[in-house]
Every structure is written in C-alpha cells, then in structure tokens.
GROMACS .gro file of C-alpha atoms in nm:
model
  347
    1UNK     CA    1  -5.267   6.552   0.703
    2UNK     CA    2  -5.206   6.355   1.016
    3UNK     CA    3  -5.433   6.117   1.196
    4UNK     CA    4  -5.518   6.207   1.556
    5UNK     CA    5  -5.415   5.864   1.686
    6UNK     CA    6  -5.140   5.873   1.941
    7UNK     CA    7  -4.811   5.676   1.885
    8UNK     CA    8  -4.774   5.355   2.093
    9UNK     CA    9  -4.469   5.389   2.321
   10UNK     CA   10  -4.333   5.081   2.493
   11UNK     CA   11  -4.057   5.074   2.754
   12UNK     CA   12  -3.833   4.772   2.704
   13UNK     CA   13  -3.784   4.712   3.072
   14UNK     CA   14  -4.102   4.640   3.256
   15UNK     CA   15  -4.123   4.713   3.627
   16UNK     CA   16  -4.322   4.490   3.860
   17UNK     CA   17  -4.446   4.809   4.021
   18UNK     CA   18  -4.664   5.000   3.788
   19UNK     CA   19  -4.619   5.317   3.983
   20UNK     CA   20  -4.238   5.295   3.965
   21UNK     CA   21  -4.103   5.544   3.706
   22UNK     CA   22  -3.738   5.464   3.773
   23UNK     CA   23  -3.733   5.180   3.515
   24UNK     CA   24  -3.888   5.399   3.259
   25UNK     CA   25  -3.638   5.670   3.324
   26UNK     CA   26  -3.362   5.420   3.291
   27UNK     CA   27  -3.493   5.290   2.961
   28UNK     CA   28  -3.506   5.647   2.820
   29UNK     CA   29  -3.158   5.728   2.946
   30UNK     CA   30  -3.017   5.416   2.783
   31UNK     CA   31  -3.217   5.449   2.458
   32UNK     CA   32  -3.445   5.150   2.500
   33UNK     CA   33  -3.787   5.276   2.395
   34UNK     CA   34  -4.009   5.133   2.120
   35UNK     CA   35  -4.235   5.369   1.927
   36UNK     CA   36  -4.504   5.229   1.697
   37UNK     CA   37  -4.665   5.478   1.459
   38UNK     CA   38  -4.760   5.227   1.187
   39UNK     CA   39  -5.095   5.247   1.005
   40UNK     CA   40  -5.180   5.595   1.119
   41UNK     CA   41  -5.224   5.758   0.772
   42UNK     CA   42  -4.937   5.996   0.832
   43UNK     CA   43  -4.820   6.200   0.548
   44UNK     CA   44  -4.552   6.379   0.753
   45UNK     CA   45  -4.348   6.296   1.056
   46UNK     CA   46  -4.527   6.407   1.370
   47UNK     CA   47  -4.365   6.625   1.634
   48UNK     CA   48  -4.301   6.416   1.939
   49UNK     CA   49  -4.251   6.529   2.292
   50UNK     CA   50  -4.034   6.228   2.334
   51UNK     CA   51  -3.658   6.267   2.297
   52UNK     CA   52  -3.566   6.096   1.968
   53UNK     CA   53  -3.231   5.980   2.115
   54UNK     CA   54  -3.417   5.755   2.352
   55UNK     CA   55  -3.588   5.552   2.079
   56UNK     CA   56  -3.441   5.210   1.998
   57UNK     CA   57  -3.718   5.075   1.773
   58UNK     CA   58  -3.918   5.301   1.544
   59UNK     CA   59  -4.201   5.176   1.326
   60UNK     CA   60  -4.345   5.415   1.068
   61UNK     CA   61  -4.472   5.147   0.831
   62UNK     CA   62  -4.805   5.155   0.638
   63UNK     CA   63  -4.835   5.532   0.619
   64UNK     CA   64  -4.835   5.788   0.340
   65UNK     CA   65  -4.489   5.936   0.409
   66UNK     CA   66  -4.309   6.086   0.106
   67UNK     CA   67  -3.999   6.188   0.290
   68UNK     CA   68  -3.832   6.162   0.621
   69UNK     CA   69  -3.672   6.485   0.756
   70UNK     CA   70  -3.287   6.485   0.761
   71UNK     CA   71  -3.287   6.647   1.112
   72UNK     CA   72  -3.518   6.385   1.256
   73UNK     CA   73  -3.313   6.094   1.129
   74UNK     CA   74  -2.990   6.248   1.254
   75UNK     CA   75  -3.132   6.251   1.607
   76UNK     CA   76  -3.218   5.883   1.626
   77UNK     CA   77  -2.875   5.812   1.769
   78UNK     CA   78  -2.972   5.494   1.950
   79UNK     CA   79  -3.220   5.340   1.704
   80UNK     CA   80  -3.156   4.976   1.644
   81UNK     CA   81  -3.454   4.888   1.418
   82UNK     CA   82  -3.619   5.129   1.174
   83UNK     CA   83  -3.922   5.018   0.977
   84UNK     CA   84  -4.060   5.248   0.706
   85UNK     CA   85  -4.205   4.988   0.475
   86UNK     CA   86  -4.525   5.052   0.269
   87UNK     CA   87  -4.495   5.431   0.241
   88UNK     CA   88  -4.443   5.664  -0.064
   89UNK     CA   89  -4.077   5.732  -0.002
   90UNK     CA   90  -3.882   5.835  -0.316
   91UNK     CA   91  -3.548   5.875  -0.126
   92UNK     CA   92  -3.389   5.817   0.212
   93UNK     CA   93  -3.223   6.105   0.398
   94UNK     CA   94  -2.843   6.123   0.383
   95UNK     CA   95  -2.845   6.153   0.759
   96UNK     CA   96  -2.926   5.788   0.782
   97UNK     CA   97  -2.555   5.740   0.789
   98UNK     CA   98  -2.554   5.878   1.141
   99UNK     CA   99  -2.732   5.567   1.269
  100UNK     CA  100  -2.426   5.388   1.388
  101UNK     CA  101  -2.630   5.144   1.606
  102UNK     CA  102  -2.885   5.050   1.339
  103UNK     CA  103  -2.910   4.673   1.289
  104UNK     CA  104  -3.242   4.621   1.100
  105UNK     CA  105  -3.364   4.860   0.825
  106UNK     CA  106  -3.687   4.784   0.631
  107UNK     CA  107  -3.754   5.020   0.346
  108UNK     CA  108  -3.952   4.778   0.128
  109UNK     CA  109  -4.255   4.871  -0.076
  110UNK     CA  110  -4.171   5.230  -0.145
  111UNK     CA  111  -4.059   5.424  -0.453
  112UNK     CA  112  -3.689   5.430  -0.401
  113UNK     CA  113  -3.470   5.451  -0.711
  114UNK     CA  114  -3.138   5.455  -0.520
  115UNK     CA  115  -3.008   5.411  -0.169
  116UNK     CA  116  -2.787   5.691  -0.026
  117UNK     CA  117  -2.418   5.625  -0.032
  118UNK     CA  118  -2.417   5.728   0.335
  119UNK     CA  119  -2.596   5.399   0.422
  120UNK     CA  120  -2.239   5.248   0.413
  121UNK     CA  121  -2.173   5.424   0.744
  122UNK     CA  122  -2.435   5.208   0.920
  123UNK     CA  123  -2.159   4.973   1.027
  124UNK     CA  124  -2.383   4.773   1.269
  125UNK     CA  125  -2.637   4.689   1.002
  126UNK     CA  126  -2.726   4.321   0.994
  127UNK     CA  127  -3.044   4.311   0.785
  128UNK     CA  128  -3.146   4.534   0.491
  129UNK     CA  129  -3.487   4.485   0.327
  130UNK     CA  130  -3.536   4.698   0.011
  131UNK     CA  131  -3.783   4.477  -0.170
  132UNK     CA  132  -4.045   4.617  -0.399
  133UNK     CA  133  -3.889   4.947  -0.491
  134UNK     CA  134  -3.757   5.087  -0.820
  135UNK     CA  135  -3.383   5.046  -0.749
  136UNK     CA  136  -3.174   5.027  -1.063
  137UNK     CA  137  -2.842   5.029  -0.883
  138UNK     CA  138  -2.691   4.969  -0.535
  139UNK     CA  139  -2.400   5.179  -0.392
  140UNK     CA  140  -2.085   5.063  -0.559
  141UNK     CA  141  -1.882   5.015  -0.244
  142UNK     CA  142  -2.170   4.883  -0.021
  143UNK     CA  143  -1.995   4.550   0.025
  144UNK     CA  144  -1.674   4.702   0.149
  145UNK     CA  145  -1.846   4.887   0.444
  146UNK     CA  146  -2.135   4.679   0.567
  147UNK     CA  147  -1.921   4.409   0.716
  148UNK     CA  148  -2.189   4.287   0.960
  149UNK     CA  149  -2.466   4.251   0.701
  150UNK     CA  150  -2.621   3.908   0.735
  151UNK     CA  151  -2.932   3.940   0.516
  152UNK     CA  152  -2.977   4.145   0.193
  153UNK     CA  153  -3.320   4.142   0.027
  154UNK     CA  154  -3.359   4.346  -0.292
  155UNK     CA  155  -3.612   4.139  -0.476
  156UNK     CA  156  -3.876   4.297  -0.712
  157UNK     CA  157  -3.660   4.595  -0.824
  158UNK     CA  158  -3.492   4.692  -1.154
  159UNK     CA  159  -3.129   4.591  -1.075
  160UNK     CA  160  -2.927   4.500  -1.384
  161UNK     CA  161  -2.616   4.407  -1.188
  162UNK     CA  162  -2.498   4.360  -0.831
  163UNK     CA  163  -2.195   4.562  -0.738
  164UNK     CA  164  -1.865   4.374  -0.734
  165UNK     CA  165  -1.822   4.468  -0.369
  166UNK     CA  166  -2.108   4.242  -0.276
  167UNK     CA  167  -1.845   3.961  -0.276
  168UNK     CA  168  -1.688   4.110   0.030
  169UNK     CA  169  -1.992   4.075   0.252
  170UNK     CA  170  -1.823   3.788   0.449
  171UNK     CA  171  -2.106   3.786   0.712
  172UNK     CA  172  -2.386   3.750   0.461
  173UNK     CA  173  -2.609   3.449   0.512
  174UNK     CA  174  -2.898   3.535   0.282
  175UNK     CA  175  -2.899   3.706  -0.060
  176UNK     CA  176  -3.236   3.745  -0.223
  177UNK     CA  177  -3.224   3.931  -0.564
  178UNK     CA  178  -3.513   3.755  -0.743
  179UNK     CA  179  -3.744   3.942  -0.977
  180UNK     CA  180  -3.490   4.183  -1.114
  181UNK     CA  181  -3.313   4.226  -1.444
  182UNK     CA  182  -2.981   4.072  -1.355
  183UNK     CA  183  -2.756   4.004  -1.645
  184UNK     CA  184  -2.488   3.828  -1.453
  185UNK     CA  185  -2.357   3.776  -1.094
  186UNK     CA  186  -2.017   3.897  -0.958
  187UNK     CA  187  -1.739   3.663  -1.064
  188UNK     CA  188  -1.555   3.659  -0.725
  189UNK     CA  189  -1.809   3.528  -0.488
  190UNK     CA  190  -1.576   3.295  -0.305
  191UNK     CA  191  -1.544   3.531  -0.005
  192UNK     CA  192  -1.907   3.479   0.085
  193UNK     CA  193  -1.810   3.199   0.319
  194UNK     CA  194  -2.116   3.221   0.537
  195UNK     CA  195  -2.377   3.245   0.261
  196UNK     CA  196  -2.649   2.985   0.314
  197UNK     CA  197  -2.924   3.096   0.084
  198UNK     CA  198  -2.890   3.246  -0.269
  199UNK     CA  199  -3.199   3.331  -0.461
  200UNK     CA  200  -3.162   3.489  -0.812
  201UNK     CA  201  -3.470   3.332  -0.961
  202UNK     CA  202  -3.706   3.511  -1.206
  203UNK     CA  203  -3.462   3.730  -1.375
  204UNK     CA  204  -3.615   3.577  -1.680
  205UNK     CA  205  -3.449   3.655  -2.014
  206UNK     CA  206  -3.156   3.835  -1.857
  207UNK     CA  207  -2.953   3.594  -1.647
  208UNK     CA  208  -2.783   3.337  -1.878
  209UNK     CA  209  -2.470   3.221  -1.689
  210UNK     CA  210  -2.364   3.152  -1.338
  211UNK     CA  211  -2.012   3.219  -1.209
  212UNK     CA  212  -1.776   2.925  -1.148
  213UNK     CA  213  -1.707   3.068  -0.803
  214UNK     CA  214  -2.042   2.936  -0.679
  215UNK     CA  215  -1.851   2.611  -0.607
  216UNK     CA  216  -1.662   2.792  -0.333
  217UNK     CA  217  -1.971   2.897  -0.137
  218UNK     CA  218  -1.885   2.644   0.133
  219UNK     CA  219  -2.188   2.719   0.352
  220UNK     CA  220  -2.450   2.730   0.076
  221UNK     CA  221  -2.766   2.522   0.165
  222UNK     CA  222  -3.024   2.660  -0.073
  223UNK     CA  223  -2.978   2.777  -0.437
  224UNK     CA  224  -3.271   2.898  -0.646
  225UNK     CA  225  -3.194   2.996  -1.013
  226UNK     CA  226  -3.536   2.915  -1.155
  227UNK     CA  227  -3.699   3.099  -1.443
  228UNK     CA  228  -3.393   3.244  -1.611
  229UNK     CA  229  -3.213   3.175  -1.935
  230UNK     CA  230  -2.943   2.933  -1.802
  231UNK     CA  231  -2.841   2.660  -2.033
  232UNK     CA  232  -2.586   2.484  -1.817
  233UNK     CA  233  -2.484   2.479  -1.457
  234UNK     CA  234  -2.119   2.537  -1.368
  235UNK     CA  235  -1.942   2.207  -1.285
  236UNK     CA  236  -1.833   2.357  -0.950
  237UNK     CA  237  -2.190   2.330  -0.811
  238UNK     CA  238  -2.119   1.963  -0.781
  239UNK     CA  239  -1.868   2.051  -0.505
  240UNK     CA  240  -2.118   2.220  -0.280
  241UNK     CA  241  -2.120   1.961   0.007
  242UNK     CA  242  -2.383   2.140   0.214
  243UNK     CA  243  -2.624   2.206  -0.068
  244UNK     CA  244  -2.963   2.055   0.018
  245UNK     CA  245  -3.214   2.242  -0.188
  246UNK     CA  246  -3.181   2.331  -0.554
  247UNK     CA  247  -3.450   2.488  -0.781
  248UNK     CA  248  -3.380   2.524  -1.153
  249UNK     CA  249  -3.714   2.502  -1.324
  250UNK     CA  250  -3.807   2.728  -1.609
  251UNK     CA  251  -3.454   2.726  -1.765
  252UNK     CA  252  -3.351   2.580  -2.106
  253UNK     CA  253  -3.098   2.357  -1.931
  254UNK     CA  254  -2.886   2.124  -2.140
  255UNK     CA  255  -2.622   2.034  -1.886
  256UNK     CA  256  -2.681   1.839  -1.673
  257UNK     CA  257  -2.935   1.659  -1.899
  258UNK     CA  258  -3.292   1.619  -1.796
  259UNK     CA  259  -3.269   1.254  -1.701
  260UNK     CA  260  -3.009   1.336  -1.431
  261UNK     CA  261  -3.232   1.605  -1.279
  262UNK     CA  262  -3.514   1.351  -1.268
  263UNK     CA  263  -3.313   1.135  -1.030
  264UNK     CA  264  -3.190   1.340  -0.732
  265UNK     CA  265  -2.967   1.623  -0.617
  266UNK     CA  266  -2.693   1.373  -0.538
  267UNK     CA  267  -2.710   1.251  -0.910
  268UNK     CA  268  -2.672   1.605  -1.019
  269UNK     CA  269  -2.365   1.663  -0.793
  270UNK     CA  270  -2.208   1.341  -0.911
  271UNK     CA  271  -2.262   1.428  -1.275
  272UNK     CA  272  -2.100   1.768  -1.232
  273UNK     CA  273  -1.815   1.626  -1.022
  274UNK     CA  274  -1.745   1.362  -1.285
  275UNK     CA  275  -1.751   1.621  -1.558
  276UNK     CA  276  -1.506   1.837  -1.364
  277UNK     CA  277  -1.285   1.541  -1.294
  278UNK     CA  278  -1.276   1.437  -1.668
  279UNK     CA  279  -1.217   1.804  -1.777
  280UNK     CA  280  -1.503   1.803  -2.017
  281UNK     CA  281  -1.613   2.154  -1.958
  282UNK     CA  282  -1.475   2.397  -2.217
  283UNK     CA  283  -1.491   2.681  -1.963
  284UNK     CA  284  -1.324   2.499  -1.678
  285UNK     CA  285  -1.001   2.655  -1.557
  286UNK     CA  286  -0.729   2.464  -1.383
  287UNK     CA  287  -0.687   2.748  -1.137
  288UNK     CA  288  -1.051   2.695  -1.019
  289UNK     CA  289  -0.988   2.329  -0.951
  290UNK     CA  290  -0.697   2.436  -0.726
  291UNK     CA  291  -0.919   2.676  -0.540
  292UNK     CA  292  -1.194   2.408  -0.494
  293UNK     CA  293  -0.949   2.164  -0.354
  294UNK     CA  294  -0.791   2.422  -0.124
  295UNK     CA  295  -1.139   2.512   0.012
  296UNK     CA  296  -1.208   2.141   0.068
  297UNK     CA  297  -1.511   2.135  -0.165
  298UNK     CA  298  -1.355   1.910  -0.424
  299UNK     CA  299  -1.124   1.618  -0.378
  300UNK     CA  300  -1.145   1.453  -0.715
  301UNK     CA  301  -1.360   1.174  -0.579
  302UNK     CA  302  -1.724   1.100  -0.643
  303UNK     CA  303  -1.933   1.034  -0.342
  304UNK     CA  304  -2.162   0.734  -0.304
  305UNK     CA  305  -2.535   0.773  -0.271
  306UNK     CA  306  -2.552   0.498  -0.007
  307UNK     CA  307  -2.923   0.462  -0.077
  308UNK     CA  308  -2.991   0.818   0.034
  309UNK     CA  309  -3.305   0.972  -0.116
  310UNK     CA  310  -3.271   1.345  -0.157
  311UNK     CA  311  -3.623   1.416  -0.282
  312UNK     CA  312  -3.670   1.565  -0.618
  313UNK     CA  313  -3.557   1.877  -0.804
  314UNK     CA  314  -3.823   2.121  -0.920
  315UNK     CA  315  -3.757   2.125  -1.290
  316UNK     CA  316  -4.004   2.137  -1.589
  317UNK     CA  317  -3.986   2.175  -1.955
  318UNK     CA  318  -3.849   2.516  -2.044
  319UNK     CA  319  -4.114   2.759  -2.158
  320UNK     CA  320  -4.054   3.092  -2.322
  321UNK     CA  321  -4.189   3.416  -2.176
  322UNK     CA  322  -4.455   3.416  -2.447
  323UNK     CA  323  -4.561   3.067  -2.333
  324UNK     CA  324  -4.575   3.160  -1.978
  325UNK     CA  325  -4.796   3.461  -2.063
  326UNK     CA  326  -5.058   3.234  -2.223
  327UNK     CA  327  -5.380   3.175  -2.030
  328UNK     CA  328  -5.271   2.825  -1.950
  329UNK     CA  329  -4.965   2.933  -1.757
  330UNK     CA  330  -5.065   3.281  -1.623
  331UNK     CA  331  -5.113   3.106  -1.287
  332UNK     CA  332  -4.732   3.058  -1.268
  333UNK     CA  333  -4.686   3.433  -1.252
  334UNK     CA  334  -4.955   3.524  -1.004
  335UNK     CA  335  -4.831   3.726  -0.710
  336UNK     CA  336  -4.942   3.451  -0.471
  337UNK     CA  337  -4.731   3.194  -0.645
  338UNK     CA  338  -4.431   3.420  -0.712
  339UNK     CA  339  -4.396   3.531  -0.350
  340UNK     CA  340  -4.511   3.228  -0.163
  341UNK     CA  341  -4.261   2.973  -0.018
  342UNK     CA  342  -4.111   2.773  -0.300
  343UNK     CA  343  -4.103   2.394  -0.322
  344UNK     CA  344  -3.740   2.287  -0.329
  345UNK     CA  345  -3.544   1.969  -0.330
  346UNK     CA  346  -3.515   1.866   0.030
  347UNK     CA  347  -3.280   1.619   0.176
   0.00000   0.00000   0.00000
C-alpha cells in the first residue's frame, strides 16, 4: 500500500527567475536533483515519472520498505547520497555496486543480516552507516576496496569480529563498533593513519584485549573502550601524542592501577610509557618499539606535565553484567544513556 503523498523534488541550482526552466533542465541533465520520499508509509518503491539517472540525493527513510528493486538501484547512476534508514529491509540489492558516485549510504535501523559484497564497488563511498541492524559479519575484503571511506558506523549489531581488511582503510577517520559482540580487534591497525575516533565500547563480556598496534594510530584523538572485559591497556597507548579523550569505565582494569587513572590522562600516558621503557610488560615485543619509534610516537622519553590539567578519566569500579542488571544500575543501560553523547576526558 502506498500513501498518496507526492515526493518532494528539489533542484540543486535555484534560478532567480521562477519562470526560467533552463536551470532545472541543466540540473536534470547533470544529475543534480534531490528527491525526498521519507515518512510516506511506502511499502514498495513508487513509479516515478522522473528519470532516476537525474537524482543525486534520494531519501526513502522512515517507510515500510522490505526490499529495493535491483532494476531501480541500477538506474541511480548519479546518486551521491542514499538514505533508506528506518525501514524493514532484510537485504540490499546487489546492483548497489553500480553506484560509482555514491558517497553517503545510510541503511541504519533495518533488518539487515549481511551487506552485499558488491558494496565494495562503491569506490567513492565516504560514509557508511549500518547501525541498528542484525549484521553478524562484514564483507571480508571491504577494507581493500573502499579506499575513500572516512566514517564507518556499525554499532548495535551482532558482529563477533571486524574483517582484517579494515586495517587497510587508510582514509578512515571514525570507526564506531560499539554494542556488538566483538571478541578482538584486528592486530595490524597501524595503517589507519587518519583514524581520529575509535569506539568499541559496550562489547561487554566479549572484548578482553586490545592490540598493541593501537600505539601506531598517530591521529587518534578519542578512544572509548568502556564496558568491556579489559584488564590492562597496552603500553603503546602511552605513545598516542594526540589522544585527548579516553573512556575506560566498566572494565576490570588492573594496569594502569586505579590511582593513576584518578589523576589525569597525562599520568596514564606517563605510566604506560615508563612501563614500556622499563620493559615490564610480558607481552611487549621489541619489534613494536622499533615501529613506534619509526612512527614518531615513542622516543623513550617521558613528557612533563608542566602543570597541564587534562580533566578526568571516566572510570568507575568494575561491575559484572549481573550487577549492572540490578535495579540500582539499570539506568546505566537505558537507551537514552547508551546512545547519548558520552562524557570523556577532555584536554
């Protein structure tokens, strides 16, 4: 069943003369037309008189779509932004790989279990939002192909691992994989030289360790590993010169000790650097020290605080899942708290 509402069509170039159709024709010829069909109670894609190849932005969000026709998707040759969030989609059409100009794809809040492998052909893709689905895996080679991807959001899914190829997303700036079932992170993350924000919080009883390669994320500014099962932070985190925000609450952390966390982020960095320098970590590898030095994140010296106050680190006494489920702490897991902006250590 389809609502009788008409789609809103906007031409990206506005003419000063309302009677002038030349600018509209130019927009259509160049594929610069926005079509908004959000919130229209659609359960199937409507037949449009408009040539699909002229559409640059298509919004089909907040409807009841269960599928998108292969033939329709293949004709969206000039689409740059496609928004189908908050529908009932169980799969995406394979023809999505034809969208060579697509930069922004929002498929969040659907029923997707997998993403089509053909999504790797969307070479221009810069932002992929697949939050709130039922994804258990991502395409194995996704990181080898989406070389322009800057933001990957896959939170609130059922992911047990992230594909090793993720480490090849050299343009990636934001990786949000919270609220999954991640057991570990890829070991070789040093290629993510532009990554600024990494959020793998709330993987609860699954994520126990962090890779040593985190110390080579030279652009990392924010790191959230809260509500996991991590007992110690890798020493290499002390080498993250640009790190300004760190959230580690809800973990059974032993190293660094609690009294260090209660001081400042700088104190944590100094503790970890000192530990690395002294070679106290049983898991520390000499090869990693060489890599850290080569990348300029570690020089063997401990920086001075110089009176800088870096705020505080969100960390509280570790509580088990059972404890969190008690009436006293149920508020911690409310949707409003889980998905609202977190309070971090700020510089």
